[in-house]
Amino acid sequence: MTDAPHYIDGPHGRIAYRQVKAGANGVTGVVWLGGFRSDMLGTKAEFVDQWARKANRNFLRFDYSGHGESDGQFEAGCIGEWSADALAVFDELTEGPQILIGSSMGGWVATLLALKRPERIAAIVFIAPAPDFTERLMWRGFSKDQQRRLMNDGRLEQPSDYSDEPEIITRKLIEDGRNHLVMTGSVPVRCPVRILQGMKDDAVPYAHALEFAEMLESDDVAVALTRNGDHRLSTPEDLERLAATLDQLPV
């Protein structure tokens, strides 16, 4: 049974988190940054929790506002607010060097966090990274009619591949996303980077991950493509690759 969450006061209400404190002083910790509409109880986050306990590493995971067990309504949120949540949690609950794991939208949040706290980031593991997805993968994929309805009505309902509930895209999400775009040129992330990406990902095409990898300024970037991998990358084989990736990063 998963333990009940702890809470801190974040910039947009209480933020729920869970934390493993198993590492010795000076050992690099690990921070999980989840995806759009996901929460810290997902398969990959739970797997990393167990990995951290076995590896004697500190591990932090949390829910953005409007996600999971944190306060707020999902539809009221946006990239700027969720990245502010991440920064608040990072500053209050971690010390010393950290490895960020950014899954899907969490890859965008991880990038923004790394740009804010470069001296604290030992490495980043991106899983199906989706930086700038609101513009590149949502807005550009909408028809002219969908774009018009979104701007006029303030929201657009889309079928979700991951929930029975429709996916709500808000004008706030799109417009705020434009204030936080990172794939506009060279991305000044200079720490070691590992990217795990499925080639059958229908949410974040692997070409997007490759383009992002090319923009990173780091001299230590490795991309692992899984031919049959989907967006979740949560099969036992996918999780083994994630663990192996973490095992090979500096401590």
Coordinates of C-alpha atoms in Angstrom, one line a residue:
M1 CA 0.0 0.0 0.0
T2 CA 1.3 3.4 -0.9
D3 CA 1.9 5.8 1.9
A4 CA -0.3 8.9 2.2
P5 CA 1.2 12.0 0.7
H6 CA 2.8 14.9 2.4
Y7 CA 2.1 18.5 1.5
I8 CA 3.8 21.8 1.1
D9 CA 2.3 25.2 0.4
G10 CA 3.0 25.9 -3.2
P11 CA 2.4 29.0 -5.4
H12 CA -1.1 27.7 -6.4
G13 CA -2.2 25.8 -3.3
R14 CA -1.0 22.7 -1.5
I15 CA 1.3 20.5 -3.4
A16 CA 1.2 16.8 -2.6
Y17 CA 4.5 14.9 -2.6
R18 CA 6.1 11.6 -1.6
Q19 CA 9.8 11.3 -0.7
V20 CA 12.3 8.6 -0.2
K21 CA 15.2 9.5 2.0
A22 CA 17.6 6.7 1.6
G23 CA 20.7 8.3 0.3
A24 CA 23.8 9.3 2.2
N25 CA 25.0 12.9 2.3
G26 CA 26.5 14.0 -1.0
V27 CA 24.8 11.3 -3.1
T28 CA 22.9 12.7 -6.0
G29 CA 19.2 12.7 -5.6
V30 CA 16.5 12.0 -8.2
V31 CA 13.3 14.1 -8.9
W32 CA 10.4 12.9 -10.9
L33 CA 8.5 15.3 -13.1
G34 CA 5.3 13.8 -14.5
G35 CA 3.3 14.4 -17.6
F36 CA 0.1 16.2 -18.7
R37 CA -2.8 15.0 -16.6
S38 CA -0.6 12.3 -15.0
D39 CA 0.1 11.9 -11.3
M40 CA 2.9 10.6 -9.0
L41 CA 1.3 7.2 -8.6
G42 CA 1.8 6.2 -12.2
T43 CA 3.7 3.0 -13.2
K44 CA 7.1 4.7 -14.0
A45 CA 7.1 6.9 -10.9
E46 CA 6.3 4.0 -8.6
F47 CA 9.0 2.0 -10.3
V48 CA 11.6 4.7 -9.7
D49 CA 10.5 4.9 -6.1
Q50 CA 11.3 1.2 -5.7
W51 CA 14.6 1.6 -7.6
A52 CA 15.6 4.5 -5.3
R53 CA 15.0 2.4 -2.2
K54 CA 17.1 -0.5 -3.5
A55 CA 19.9 1.9 -4.7
N56 CA 19.9 3.9 -1.5
R57 CA 19.1 7.1 -3.3
N58 CA 16.9 10.1 -2.3
F59 CA 13.8 10.4 -4.5
L60 CA 11.2 13.0 -4.8
R61 CA 7.9 12.9 -6.7
F62 CA 4.9 15.3 -6.6
D63 CA 1.7 16.3 -8.3
Y64 CA 1.4 19.6 -10.1
S65 CA -1.5 21.8 -9.0
G66 CA -4.7 20.4 -10.5
H67 CA -3.2 17.0 -10.8
G68 CA -3.5 13.9 -8.5
E69 CA -3.6 14.7 -4.8
S70 CA -2.6 18.4 -5.1
D71 CA -5.0 21.3 -4.7
G72 CA -6.5 23.1 -7.7
Q73 CA -8.5 22.3 -10.9
F74 CA -6.6 20.9 -13.9
E75 CA -8.3 23.1 -16.4
A76 CA -7.1 26.2 -14.5
G77 CA -3.5 25.3 -14.9
C78 CA -0.8 25.9 -17.5
I79 CA 2.9 25.3 -18.1
G80 CA 4.0 28.5 -16.3
E81 CA 2.1 27.5 -13.1
W82 CA 3.2 23.8 -13.2
S83 CA 6.8 24.8 -13.7
A84 CA 6.5 27.2 -10.8
D85 CA 5.2 24.3 -8.7
A86 CA 8.2 22.3 -9.7
L87 CA 10.6 25.0 -8.8
A88 CA 8.9 25.5 -5.4
V89 CA 9.1 21.8 -4.6
F90 CA 12.7 21.5 -5.8
D91 CA 13.9 24.4 -3.7
E92 CA 12.1 23.4 -0.6
L93 CA 12.6 19.7 -0.6
T94 CA 15.9 18.9 -2.2
E95 CA 19.5 19.7 -1.4
G96 CA 22.7 19.3 -3.5
P97 CA 22.9 17.8 -7.0
Q98 CA 19.8 16.2 -8.5
I99 CA 19.0 14.0 -11.5
L100 CA 15.7 15.1 -13.1
I101 CA 13.4 12.6 -14.8
G102 CA 11.0 14.4 -17.1
S103 CA 8.2 12.3 -18.6
S104 CA 6.3 13.7 -21.6
M105 CA 5.2 17.2 -20.5
G106 CA 7.6 16.7 -17.5
G107 CA 10.4 17.0 -20.1
W108 CA 9.4 20.6 -20.7
V109 CA 9.1 21.3 -17.0
A110 CA 12.5 19.6 -16.4
T111 CA 14.1 21.8 -19.1
L112 CA 12.6 25.0 -17.5
L113 CA 13.8 23.9 -14.1
A114 CA 17.3 23.1 -15.4
L115 CA 17.4 26.6 -16.9
K116 CA 16.5 28.1 -13.6
R117 CA 18.8 26.0 -11.4
P118 CA 21.6 24.8 -13.7
E119 CA 24.1 24.5 -10.9
R120 CA 21.9 21.9 -9.1
I121 CA 21.3 19.6 -12.0
A122 CA 23.6 16.6 -12.3
A123 CA 21.8 15.0 -15.3
I124 CA 18.4 14.8 -17.0
V125 CA 16.6 11.7 -18.2
F126 CA 13.9 12.5 -20.6
I127 CA 11.1 10.0 -21.3
A128 CA 9.2 10.8 -24.5
P129 CA 10.0 14.5 -23.9
A130 CA 7.3 17.0 -25.0
P131 CA 8.8 20.5 -24.7
D132 CA 6.7 23.1 -26.5
F133 CA 3.9 20.5 -27.0
T134 CA 1.1 23.1 -26.7
E135 CA 2.4 24.9 -29.8
R136 CA 4.1 22.2 -31.8
L137 CA 1.9 19.2 -31.1
M138 CA -1.4 20.7 -30.2
W139 CA -2.0 24.1 -31.8
R140 CA -0.3 23.2 -35.1
G141 CA -2.3 20.0 -35.3
F142 CA -5.7 21.7 -34.9
S143 CA -7.8 22.6 -37.8
K144 CA -8.6 26.2 -38.5
D145 CA -12.1 25.5 -37.1
Q146 CA -10.7 24.0 -33.9
Q147 CA -8.3 26.9 -33.5
R148 CA -11.1 29.4 -33.9
R149 CA -13.4 27.5 -31.4
L150 CA -10.6 27.3 -28.9
M151 CA -9.9 31.0 -29.0
N152 CA -13.6 32.0 -29.1
D153 CA -14.8 29.6 -26.4
G154 CA -11.7 29.5 -24.3
R155 CA -11.6 25.7 -24.4
L156 CA -11.7 22.7 -26.7
E157 CA -12.7 19.2 -25.8
Q158 CA -10.8 16.3 -27.4
P159 CA -11.1 12.5 -27.0
S160 CA -8.4 11.2 -24.7
D161 CA -6.4 8.0 -25.4
Y162 CA -5.7 7.7 -21.7
S163 CA -9.0 8.4 -20.0
D164 CA -12.8 8.1 -20.4
E165 CA -13.0 11.8 -19.7
P166 CA -12.4 14.2 -22.6
E167 CA -9.1 16.1 -22.7
I168 CA -9.8 19.8 -22.1
I169 CA -7.4 22.1 -23.9
T170 CA -7.8 25.7 -22.8
R171 CA -6.8 29.0 -24.4
K172 CA -4.9 29.8 -21.3
L173 CA -2.8 26.6 -21.8
I174 CA -1.9 27.6 -25.4
E175 CA -1.3 31.2 -24.7
D176 CA 0.8 30.6 -21.6
G177 CA 2.8 27.9 -23.4
R178 CA 4.0 30.5 -25.9
N179 CA 5.6 32.4 -23.0
H180 CA 7.7 29.3 -22.1
L181 CA 8.9 27.9 -25.4
V182 CA 12.4 26.4 -25.3
M183 CA 12.7 24.9 -28.8
T184 CA 13.3 28.3 -30.4
G185 CA 17.1 27.8 -31.0
S186 CA 19.9 26.4 -29.0
V187 CA 18.8 25.1 -25.6
P188 CA 21.4 25.9 -22.9
V189 CA 21.1 22.7 -21.0
R190 CA 24.7 21.5 -20.6
C191 CA 24.5 18.6 -18.2
P192 CA 24.5 14.9 -19.3
V193 CA 21.2 14.0 -21.0
R194 CA 19.6 10.7 -21.7
I195 CA 16.5 10.4 -23.9
L196 CA 14.2 7.3 -23.9
Q197 CA 11.7 7.4 -26.8
G198 CA 9.3 5.0 -28.4
M199 CA 9.1 4.9 -32.2
K200 CA 5.4 4.1 -32.1
D201 CA 4.6 7.0 -29.8
D202 CA 1.4 8.6 -31.2
A203 CA 1.4 11.5 -28.8
V204 CA 5.0 12.7 -29.1
P205 CA 6.6 11.6 -32.4
Y206 CA 10.1 10.5 -32.1
A207 CA 11.2 13.1 -34.6
H208 CA 10.2 15.7 -32.0
A209 CA 12.6 14.1 -29.5
L210 CA 15.4 14.0 -32.0
E211 CA 15.0 17.6 -32.9
F212 CA 15.0 18.5 -29.3
A213 CA 18.2 16.5 -28.7
E214 CA 19.9 18.3 -31.5
M215 CA 19.1 21.7 -29.9
L216 CA 20.6 20.8 -26.5
E217 CA 24.0 22.4 -25.8
S218 CA 25.3 19.5 -23.8
D219 CA 28.2 17.5 -25.2
D220 CA 26.9 14.4 -23.5
V221 CA 23.5 13.5 -25.1
A222 CA 22.4 9.9 -25.8
V223 CA 19.1 8.9 -27.4
A224 CA 17.7 5.4 -27.1
L225 CA 14.9 4.6 -29.5
T226 CA 12.6 1.6 -28.9
R227 CA 11.1 0.4 -32.2
N228 CA 7.9 -0.9 -30.6
G229 CA 7.7 1.6 -27.8
D230 CA 4.6 3.7 -27.3
H231 CA 4.1 6.9 -25.3
R232 CA 3.8 5.2 -22.0
L233 CA 7.1 3.3 -22.1
S234 CA 5.9 1.3 -19.1
T235 CA 6.5 -2.3 -20.2
P236 CA 8.9 -4.4 -18.0
E237 CA 11.5 -4.0 -20.7
D238 CA 11.0 -0.2 -20.8
L239 CA 11.3 -0.1 -17.0
E240 CA 14.5 -2.1 -17.1
R241 CA 16.0 0.3 -19.7
L242 CA 15.0 3.2 -17.4
A243 CA 16.7 1.5 -14.4
A244 CA 19.8 0.8 -16.4
T245 CA 19.9 4.4 -17.5
L246 CA 19.7 5.6 -13.9
D247 CA 22.4 3.2 -12.8
Q248 CA 24.8 4.5 -15.3
L249 CA 24.5 8.2 -14.3
P250 CA 26.8 9.9 -11.8
V251 CA 26.1 9.7 -8.1

